[in-house]
Short mmCIF file of C-alpha atoms and ligand atoms in Angstrom, two decimals:
data_model
loop_
_atom_site.label_atom_id
_atom_site.label_comp_id
_atom_site.label_asym_id
_atom_site.label_seq_id
_atom_site.Cartn_x
_atom_site.Cartn_y
_atom_site.Cartn_z
CA MET A 1 -37.41 -52.04 -16.11
CA PRO A 2 -35.73 -49.92 -13.47
CA ASP A 3 -34.40 -51.80 -10.09
CA ARG A 4 -36.99 -50.55 -7.64
CA GLY A 5 -35.65 -53.26 -5.69
CA LEU A 6 -37.09 -53.18 -1.92
CA LYS A 7 -35.99 -49.69 0.09
CA SER A 8 -36.09 -49.95 3.87
CA LEU A 9 -37.78 -47.27 6.00
CA LYS A 10 -35.96 -47.29 9.09
CA PRO A 11 -32.79 -48.92 10.32
CA LEU A 12 -33.38 -52.90 11.07
CA GLY A 13 -31.59 -52.92 14.73
CA VAL A 14 -29.83 -55.87 14.98
CA LYS A 15 -26.40 -57.29 15.87
CA ILE A 16 -23.80 -59.48 14.86
CA ALA A 17 -23.27 -61.21 18.52
CA GLY A 18 -21.24 -63.91 16.78
CA SER A 19 -19.62 -65.64 13.58
CA GLY A 20 -17.91 -68.77 12.67
CA ARG A 21 -16.62 -70.19 9.32
CA PHE A 22 -15.33 -73.54 8.10
CA LEU A 23 -12.97 -74.38 5.42
CA PRO A 24 -12.52 -77.75 4.08
CA GLU A 25 -8.36 -78.56 4.45
CA LYS A 26 -8.36 -80.31 0.93
CA VAL A 27 -6.90 -77.08 -1.35
CA LEU A 28 -6.89 -77.45 -5.20
CA ASP A 29 -4.70 -75.01 -6.30
CA ASN A 30 -4.82 -73.88 -10.47
CA ARG A 31 -1.93 -76.41 -11.42
CA TYR A 32 -4.38 -79.39 -10.87
CA PHE A 33 -6.48 -77.95 -13.48
CA GLU A 34 -3.48 -77.64 -15.60
CA GLN A 35 -2.88 -81.36 -15.19
CA HIS A 36 -6.83 -82.30 -16.37
CA LEU A 37 -7.80 -79.44 -18.88
CA ASP A 38 -6.70 -77.29 -21.60
CA THR A 39 -6.15 -74.07 -18.92
CA THR A 40 -3.11 -72.63 -17.94
CA ASP A 41 -2.49 -71.39 -14.10
CA THR A 42 -1.81 -67.93 -15.84
CA TRP A 43 -5.31 -67.35 -17.43
CA ILE A 44 -7.23 -68.50 -14.27
CA ARG A 45 -5.24 -65.75 -12.27
CA GLU A 46 -5.88 -63.22 -15.04
CA ARG A 47 -9.27 -63.86 -15.74
CA THR A 48 -10.68 -64.60 -12.25
CA GLY A 49 -8.22 -63.75 -9.77
CA ILE A 50 -8.79 -67.20 -8.50
CA LEU A 51 -5.28 -69.30 -7.06
CA GLU A 52 -6.91 -71.85 -4.82
CA ARG A 53 -10.09 -73.35 -3.65
CA ARG A 54 -11.13 -75.58 -0.99
CA MET A 55 -12.92 -79.19 -1.89
CA ALA A 56 -15.18 -80.94 0.56
CA SER A 57 -13.75 -84.27 1.18
CA GLU A 58 -15.63 -87.22 1.33
CA GLY A 59 -17.94 -87.06 4.61
CA GLU A 60 -17.87 -83.32 4.30
CA THR A 61 -21.19 -81.82 2.84
CA THR A 62 -23.43 -78.56 2.78
CA ALA A 63 -24.59 -79.49 6.08
CA THR A 64 -21.65 -80.57 7.88
CA MET A 65 -19.81 -77.28 6.80
CA ALA A 66 -22.50 -75.75 8.28
CA THR A 67 -22.98 -77.09 11.27
CA ALA A 68 -19.32 -76.35 12.03
CA ALA A 69 -19.58 -72.88 10.96
CA ALA A 70 -22.85 -72.18 13.26
CA ARG A 71 -21.34 -74.24 15.85
CA ALA A 72 -18.17 -71.78 15.82
CA ALA A 73 -20.70 -68.64 15.47
CA ILE A 74 -22.39 -69.83 18.95
CA ASP A 75 -19.41 -70.13 20.37
CA ASP A 76 -17.94 -66.78 19.62
CA ALA A 77 -20.84 -65.22 21.00
CA GLY A 78 -20.86 -66.79 23.83
CA MET A 79 -24.20 -68.51 23.96
CA THR A 80 -25.22 -72.04 23.83
CA VAL A 81 -27.54 -73.72 21.68
CA ASP A 82 -30.22 -72.99 24.08
CA ASP A 83 -30.15 -69.55 22.99
CA ILE A 84 -30.99 -70.19 19.35
CA ASP A 85 -34.61 -69.52 18.08
CA MET A 86 -34.52 -70.03 14.66
CA ILE A 87 -32.08 -71.44 11.54
CA LEU A 88 -31.94 -70.36 8.25
CA VAL A 89 -29.79 -71.77 5.87
CA ALA A 90 -28.75 -70.22 2.31
CA THR A 91 -27.71 -72.79 -0.12
CA ILE A 92 -28.11 -73.70 -3.73
CA THR A 93 -26.69 -77.34 -2.49
CA PRO A 94 -28.42 -78.44 -0.07
CA GLU A 95 -28.17 -81.80 1.94
CA ALA A 96 -30.40 -83.63 0.05
CA ILE A 97 -33.82 -82.57 -1.94
CA LEU A 98 -35.62 -82.96 1.57
CA PRO A 99 -35.63 -82.10 4.40
CA SER A 100 -33.95 -78.92 4.75
CA THR A 101 -30.33 -78.43 5.65
CA ALA A 102 -31.37 -76.31 8.06
CA CYS A 103 -33.00 -79.40 9.84
CA PHE A 104 -29.79 -81.18 9.39
CA VAL A 105 -27.94 -78.65 11.07
CA GLN A 106 -30.83 -78.40 13.95
CA GLN A 107 -30.24 -81.84 15.00
CA ALA A 108 -26.67 -82.22 14.22
CA LEU A 109 -26.01 -79.25 17.18
CA GLY A 110 -28.77 -80.51 18.82
CA ILE A 111 -30.98 -77.21 19.14
CA ARG A 112 -34.50 -77.57 20.45
CA PRO A 113 -37.69 -77.12 17.90
CA VAL A 114 -37.62 -73.66 16.59
CA PRO A 115 -38.01 -72.74 13.22
CA ALA A 116 -35.68 -74.42 10.76
CA PHE A 117 -35.55 -73.66 6.70
CA ASP A 118 -33.42 -72.90 3.96
CA LEU A 119 -33.39 -69.63 1.22
CA VAL A 120 -32.60 -70.28 -2.07
CA ALA A 121 -31.36 -67.10 -3.51
CA ALA A 122 -27.49 -68.42 -4.87
CA CYS A 123 -24.58 -66.28 -3.96
CA SER A 124 -27.10 -63.91 -3.02
CA GLY A 125 -28.78 -66.35 -0.49
CA PHE A 126 -26.57 -65.07 2.83
CA ILE A 127 -27.63 -61.50 2.12
CA TYR A 128 -31.15 -62.43 1.54
CA SER A 129 -31.38 -64.68 4.52
CA LEU A 130 -29.40 -61.96 6.85
CA ILE A 131 -32.44 -59.23 6.03
CA ASN A 132 -34.82 -61.63 6.24
CA ALA A 133 -33.42 -62.67 10.00
CA ALA A 134 -33.67 -58.89 10.80
CA PHE A 135 -36.97 -58.97 9.95
CA MET A 136 -37.97 -61.68 12.07
CA LEU A 137 -36.13 -59.98 14.90
CA GLN A 138 -37.95 -56.87 14.62
CA THR A 139 -41.08 -58.84 15.16
CA GLY A 140 -39.72 -59.47 19.14
CA HIS A 141 -40.80 -63.11 18.61
CA TYR A 142 -37.53 -63.96 18.16
CA ARG A 143 -34.13 -62.88 19.74
CA ASN A 144 -30.76 -64.85 18.17
CA ILE A 145 -30.98 -66.34 14.79
CA LEU A 146 -28.50 -68.22 13.45
CA VAL A 147 -27.68 -67.41 9.47
CA ILE A 148 -25.39 -69.40 7.38
CA GLY A 149 -24.21 -69.44 3.93
CA SER A 150 -23.19 -73.07 3.09
CA ASP A 151 -22.29 -74.50 -0.60
CA THR A 152 -20.70 -77.48 -1.45
CA MET A 153 -20.16 -76.26 -5.19
CA THR A 154 -17.91 -78.93 -6.52
CA ARG A 155 -20.98 -81.60 -5.75
CA ILE A 156 -22.22 -79.18 -9.00
CA THR A 157 -19.61 -78.80 -11.03
CA ASP A 158 -18.32 -80.32 -13.82
CA PHE A 159 -15.04 -81.10 -13.63
CA GLY A 160 -14.81 -81.63 -17.36
CA ASP A 161 -15.74 -77.98 -17.98
CA ARG A 162 -12.72 -75.78 -17.89
CA ALA A 163 -15.58 -72.41 -17.86
CA THR A 164 -16.99 -72.94 -14.70
CA CYS A 165 -15.04 -75.83 -12.64
CA ILE A 166 -11.63 -73.37 -11.99
CA LEU A 167 -14.24 -70.72 -10.71
CA PHE A 168 -16.02 -72.63 -7.51
CA GLY A 169 -15.15 -74.12 -4.06
CA ASP A 170 -16.47 -75.17 -1.14
CA ALA A 171 -16.75 -73.29 2.65
CA ALA A 172 -19.58 -72.40 4.83
CA GLY A 173 -19.93 -69.06 6.98
CA ALA A 174 -22.65 -68.27 9.76
CA VAL A 175 -23.74 -65.39 12.07
CA VAL A 176 -25.89 -65.32 14.70
CA LEU A 177 -28.10 -62.39 14.39
CA SER A 178 -29.18 -60.65 17.43
CA ALA A 179 -32.17 -58.64 18.18
CA THR A 180 -30.68 -55.27 20.02
CA PRO A 181 -32.32 -52.10 21.96
CA ASP A 182 -33.23 -49.29 19.49
CA THR A 183 -30.43 -47.22 21.42
CA ASN A 184 -27.84 -49.55 20.58
CA GLY A 185 -27.17 -48.51 17.34
CA SER A 186 -25.91 -51.50 15.48
CA ALA A 187 -28.26 -52.30 12.72
CA ILE A 188 -29.03 -53.12 9.14
CA ALA A 189 -29.20 -49.16 8.00
CA HIS A 190 -30.58 -49.83 4.61
CA PHE A 191 -30.50 -53.04 2.38
CA LYS A 192 -31.88 -53.77 -1.34
CA MET A 193 -32.89 -57.21 -2.68
CA SER A 194 -33.93 -57.67 -5.97
CA ALA A 195 -34.36 -60.76 -8.87
CA GLU A 196 -34.96 -60.81 -12.12
CA GLY A 197 -35.43 -64.75 -13.75
CA SER A 198 -34.95 -63.63 -17.27
CA GLY A 199 -31.39 -64.86 -16.02
CA ASP A 200 -32.59 -68.80 -15.79
CA SER A 201 -30.74 -70.19 -19.11
CA LEU A 202 -27.74 -68.34 -18.17
CA LEU A 203 -26.55 -69.65 -15.08
CA PHE A 204 -28.41 -72.71 -13.73
CA VAL A 205 -28.25 -76.46 -13.52
CA PRO A 206 -30.70 -78.58 -15.98
CA ALA A 207 -31.74 -81.21 -14.63
CA GLY A 208 -32.70 -82.96 -10.87
CA GLY A 209 -35.98 -80.78 -10.32
CA SER A 210 -39.33 -80.85 -10.92
CA ARG A 211 -39.03 -80.22 -14.77
CA LEU A 212 -36.32 -82.15 -15.50
CA PRO A 213 -35.96 -85.15 -12.86
CA SER A 214 -33.06 -87.36 -12.46
CA SER A 215 -32.43 -90.25 -14.81
CA HIS A 216 -29.64 -92.23 -16.85
CA MET A 217 -30.09 -89.31 -19.98
CA THR A 218 -29.97 -86.43 -17.57
CA ILE A 219 -25.99 -87.96 -16.12
CA ASP A 220 -24.89 -89.29 -19.19
CA GLU A 221 -25.50 -85.42 -20.75
CA ARG A 222 -23.90 -84.27 -17.52
CA LEU A 223 -27.02 -81.96 -16.50
CA HIS A 224 -27.27 -82.14 -13.21
CA TYR A 225 -24.34 -79.87 -13.46
CA VAL A 226 -24.03 -76.10 -13.52
CA LYS A 227 -23.58 -74.62 -16.75
CA MET A 228 -22.99 -71.03 -17.08
CA ASN A 229 -22.52 -68.47 -19.95
CA GLY A 230 -19.87 -66.58 -18.34
CA ARG A 231 -19.43 -63.54 -20.68
CA GLU A 232 -23.11 -62.86 -20.22
CA VAL A 233 -22.91 -63.46 -16.80
CA TYR A 234 -19.99 -61.30 -16.02
CA LYS A 235 -21.85 -58.34 -17.91
CA ARG A 236 -24.63 -58.44 -16.09
CA ALA A 237 -22.95 -59.05 -12.43
CA VAL A 238 -20.81 -55.85 -13.59
CA LYS A 239 -23.78 -53.78 -14.22
CA ARG A 240 -26.10 -55.00 -11.47
CA ASN A 241 -23.13 -54.47 -8.80
CA LEU A 242 -22.43 -50.80 -10.16
CA GLU A 243 -26.43 -49.93 -9.68
CA LEU A 244 -26.25 -51.57 -6.41
CA VAL A 245 -23.59 -49.78 -4.84
CA ASP A 246 -24.60 -46.46 -6.46
CA SER A 247 -28.33 -46.76 -5.09
CA THR A 248 -27.81 -48.26 -1.80
CA LEU A 249 -25.44 -45.38 -1.07
CA ALA A 250 -27.77 -43.05 -2.42
CA GLU A 251 -30.65 -43.78 -0.88
CA ALA A 252 -29.08 -44.54 2.40
CA GLY A 253 -27.19 -40.93 2.34
CA ILE A 254 -24.15 -42.47 3.11
CA SER A 255 -20.67 -41.62 1.06
CA PRO A 256 -18.03 -44.23 0.22
CA GLU A 257 -16.17 -42.37 3.21
CA GLU A 258 -18.09 -43.41 5.48
CA ILE A 259 -17.80 -47.36 4.91
CA ALA A 260 -14.99 -49.21 6.81
CA LEU A 261 -15.09 -52.09 4.75
CA VAL A 262 -17.07 -53.20 1.50
CA ILE A 263 -17.06 -56.96 1.53
CA PRO A 264 -18.81 -58.27 -1.71
CA HIS A 265 -19.70 -61.43 -3.18
CA GLN A 266 -16.40 -63.54 -4.76
CA SER A 267 -17.01 -64.48 -8.20
CA ASN A 268 -14.20 -63.00 -9.83
CA LEU A 269 -11.89 -59.77 -8.59
CA ARG A 270 -12.38 -57.83 -11.89
CA ILE A 271 -16.04 -57.82 -11.28
CA ILE A 272 -14.92 -57.05 -7.90
CA GLU A 273 -12.52 -54.32 -9.15
CA SER A 274 -15.00 -52.35 -10.65
CA ALA A 275 -17.52 -51.90 -7.98
CA ARG A 276 -14.09 -50.56 -6.12
CA GLN A 277 -13.52 -48.30 -8.68
CA ARG A 278 -17.20 -46.94 -8.76
CA LEU A 279 -16.85 -46.26 -4.97
CA GLY A 280 -13.13 -44.57 -5.28
CA LEU A 281 -12.16 -46.32 -2.29
CA PRO A 282 -8.64 -48.27 -1.49
CA LYS A 283 -7.77 -51.50 -2.36
CA ASP A 284 -7.62 -52.02 1.53
CA ARG A 285 -10.94 -50.89 2.23
CA MET A 286 -12.52 -53.86 -0.19
CA PHE A 287 -12.24 -57.18 1.42
CA THR A 288 -11.47 -59.97 -0.66
CA ASN A 289 -10.27 -63.53 -0.38
CA ILE A 290 -10.96 -65.05 -4.07
CA GLN A 291 -7.67 -65.60 -4.45
CA LYS A 292 -7.62 -68.50 -1.95
CA CYS A 293 -11.20 -69.50 -1.80
CA GLY A 294 -12.72 -69.23 -5.23
CA ASN A 295 -16.54 -68.63 -5.56
CA THR A 296 -17.60 -70.21 -2.61
CA SER A 297 -21.48 -69.35 -3.32
CA ALA A 298 -23.60 -67.96 -0.59
CA ALA A 299 -20.71 -69.03 1.62
CA SER A 300 -18.20 -66.26 0.67
CA ILE A 301 -19.82 -62.97 2.38
CA PRO A 302 -20.39 -64.50 5.83
CA LEU A 303 -16.43 -65.91 5.08
CA GLY A 304 -15.64 -62.58 4.70
CA LEU A 305 -17.58 -61.17 7.63
CA ASP A 306 -16.04 -63.96 10.04
CA GLU A 307 -12.49 -63.38 8.66
CA CYS A 308 -12.97 -59.50 9.19
CA LEU A 309 -14.04 -59.52 12.48
CA LYS A 310 -12.18 -62.16 14.25
CA THR A 311 -8.81 -60.47 12.55
CA GLY A 312 -10.22 -56.86 13.98
CA ARG A 313 -10.34 -55.35 10.22
CA ILE A 314 -14.01 -54.26 11.40
CA LYS A 315 -15.26 -53.58 14.63
CA ASP A 316 -18.63 -52.35 16.81
CA GLY A 317 -19.66 -48.98 15.27
CA ASP A 318 -18.34 -49.86 11.93
CA MET A 319 -19.97 -49.16 8.64
CA VAL A 320 -19.78 -52.08 6.37
CA LEU A 321 -20.94 -52.72 3.13
CA LEU A 322 -22.24 -55.88 2.06
CA ILE A 323 -22.87 -57.02 -1.79
CA ALA A 324 -23.91 -59.89 -4.12
CA PHE A 325 -24.94 -60.91 -7.42
CA GLY A 326 -26.21 -64.63 -8.47
CA ALA A 327 -28.19 -66.76 -9.87
CA GLY A 328 -31.82 -66.09 -10.75
CA PHE A 329 -30.40 -63.64 -11.30
CA THR A 330 -30.78 -62.38 -7.79
CA TRP A 331 -28.82 -59.36 -5.95
CA ALA A 332 -28.74 -57.30 -2.97
CA SER A 333 -26.91 -55.10 -0.56
CA ALA A 334 -26.82 -54.69 2.91
CA LEU A 335 -25.45 -51.43 4.89
CA MET A 336 -24.78 -52.78 8.47
CA LYS A 337 -23.45 -50.70 11.33
CA LEU A 338 -21.86 -53.20 13.51
O1 LIG B 1 -21.32 -65.69 -8.64
C1 LIG B 1 -22.07 -66.04 -9.54
C2 LIG B 1 -22.23 -64.91 -10.59
N1 LIG B 1 -21.13 -65.73 -11.65
C3 LIG B 1 -20.19 -64.60 -12.45
O2 LIG B 1 -19.86 -63.29 -11.94
C4 LIG B 1 -19.32 -65.04 -12.95
C5 LIG B 1 -18.90 -64.69 -14.61
N2 LIG B 1 -18.07 -64.48 -15.42
C6 LIG B 1 -17.16 -64.44 -14.98
O3 LIG B 1 -16.56 -64.67 -14.14
C7 LIG B 1 -15.99 -65.03 -17.00
O4 LIG B 1 -16.96 -64.57 -17.67
C8 LIG B 1 -15.38 -66.01 -16.84
C9 LIG B 1 -14.04 -66.08 -15.37
C10 LIG B 1 -16.28 -67.57 -16.62
C11 LIG B 1 -14.14 -66.55 -18.02
O5 LIG B 1 -13.63 -64.90 -17.79
P1 LIG B 1 -13.93 -64.15 -19.83
O6 LIG B 1 -12.88 -63.68 -19.73
O7 LIG B 1 -15.44 -63.75 -19.79
O8 LIG B 1 -13.91 -65.46 -20.85
P2 LIG B 1 -14.77 -66.11 -22.29
O9 LIG B 1 -15.93 -67.04 -21.07
O10 LIG B 1 -15.37 -64.69 -22.37
O11 LIG B 1 -13.53 -66.67 -22.55
C12 LIG B 1 -12.82 -66.06 -23.24
C13 LIG B 1 -11.85 -67.22 -24.02
C14 LIG B 1 -12.73 -68.08 -24.98
O12 LIG B 1 -11.86 -68.57 -25.51
P3 LIG B 1 -12.36 -68.00 -27.35
O13 LIG B 1 -14.14 -68.60 -27.25
O14 LIG B 1 -11.92 -67.00 -26.87
O15 LIG B 1 -11.14 -69.06 -27.91
C15 LIG B 1 -12.88 -69.62 -23.91
O16 LIG B 1 -12.96 -70.88 -24.44
O17 LIG B 1 -11.09 -68.44 -22.81
C16 LIG B 1 -11.91 -69.27 -23.23
N3 LIG B 1 -11.65 -70.23 -21.88
C17 LIG B 1 -10.59 -70.57 -21.01
N4 LIG B 1 -9.25 -70.97 -21.54
C18 LIG B 1 -8.32 -71.27 -20.59
C19 LIG B 1 -12.98 -70.38 -20.94
N5 LIG B 1 -12.29 -70.79 -19.78
C20 LIG B 1 -11.26 -71.13 -20.03
C21 LIG B 1 -10.24 -71.80 -18.98
N6 LIG B 1 -8.67 -71.67 -19.41
N7 LIG B 1 -10.51 -72.10 -17.84
#
């Protein structure tokens, strides 16, 4: 079945008014895993590109990290909490089953009653959220939307499973996405979003939902942790990423040379490298932080956005391509004119 996804017919006039990120202080390097599992620093570096990742300490959660990143984004935008008209949190590790993590963030930041909800699209969650927020802004009902990606992956990771536990880290990133006058030029110039539910048994958490509620059995069987068929997910991720970059640029009528920077989801350095080679871009135009952060799920793209905006690696007027692939499977791209 060809991926038709969703095509944007006209640019969505929005601007990143401010950004922020939060990384827990605790660092887990590859030697930590060498001490506990049958693995090596060399294997992890060569197969994933990861050297270290961050781990939330007691008291640090998806909502506390999201709140810290959001506060930084609001400050960066030169706004106050009174300027925020909606809160959207992309996460697969919510603060609790209910209420939504977005409601915890609203309370923690002291934001007045505004729409607040979570969006579940795994590693594609931040791009999905950004696009949804952009559409909300188009209605004219809202001016500034807090879009957050926050995941505490180490809380759903089996530290006895060497094939998954070496991959993930904890973090949050956030932007304030604002409506702009059409003449401004800042926009999501093009986007794609899609999903394929047949990936459900290749990357998933078996227990804790309505299909298999938590019980002594699910805990004993370690079914509340992420399970992944890494090799199969890898193949699908490479294939979808290549289709995504090709189709996004072709539909937008943009050549790779016009892109200042690609910020891909950080799942595996080899997956990122395959997309870079397809685009024919030099290494400095493909953002990576997987070496230091691992795979932070919904947080990885806003982490990259914030770092690049703060260091001046990207600036107003630049064309930036965001791409992601994750559990579901889900995939998404956003071509942003900053
Ligand atoms: O963010 C959402 C999307 N997620 C992804 O895109 C992740 C996609 N998958 C991957 O990144 C890679 O598949 C992994 C990094 C998870 C695994 O790398 P791989 O090169 O695909 O390895 P593999 O699963 O094919 O396993 C190769 C070998 C196996 O041993 P045998 O069967 O050849 O004897 C594994 O048991 O490597 C073994 N292995 C390890 N060895 C040392 C698996 N994990 C480890 C480990 N240390 N940590």
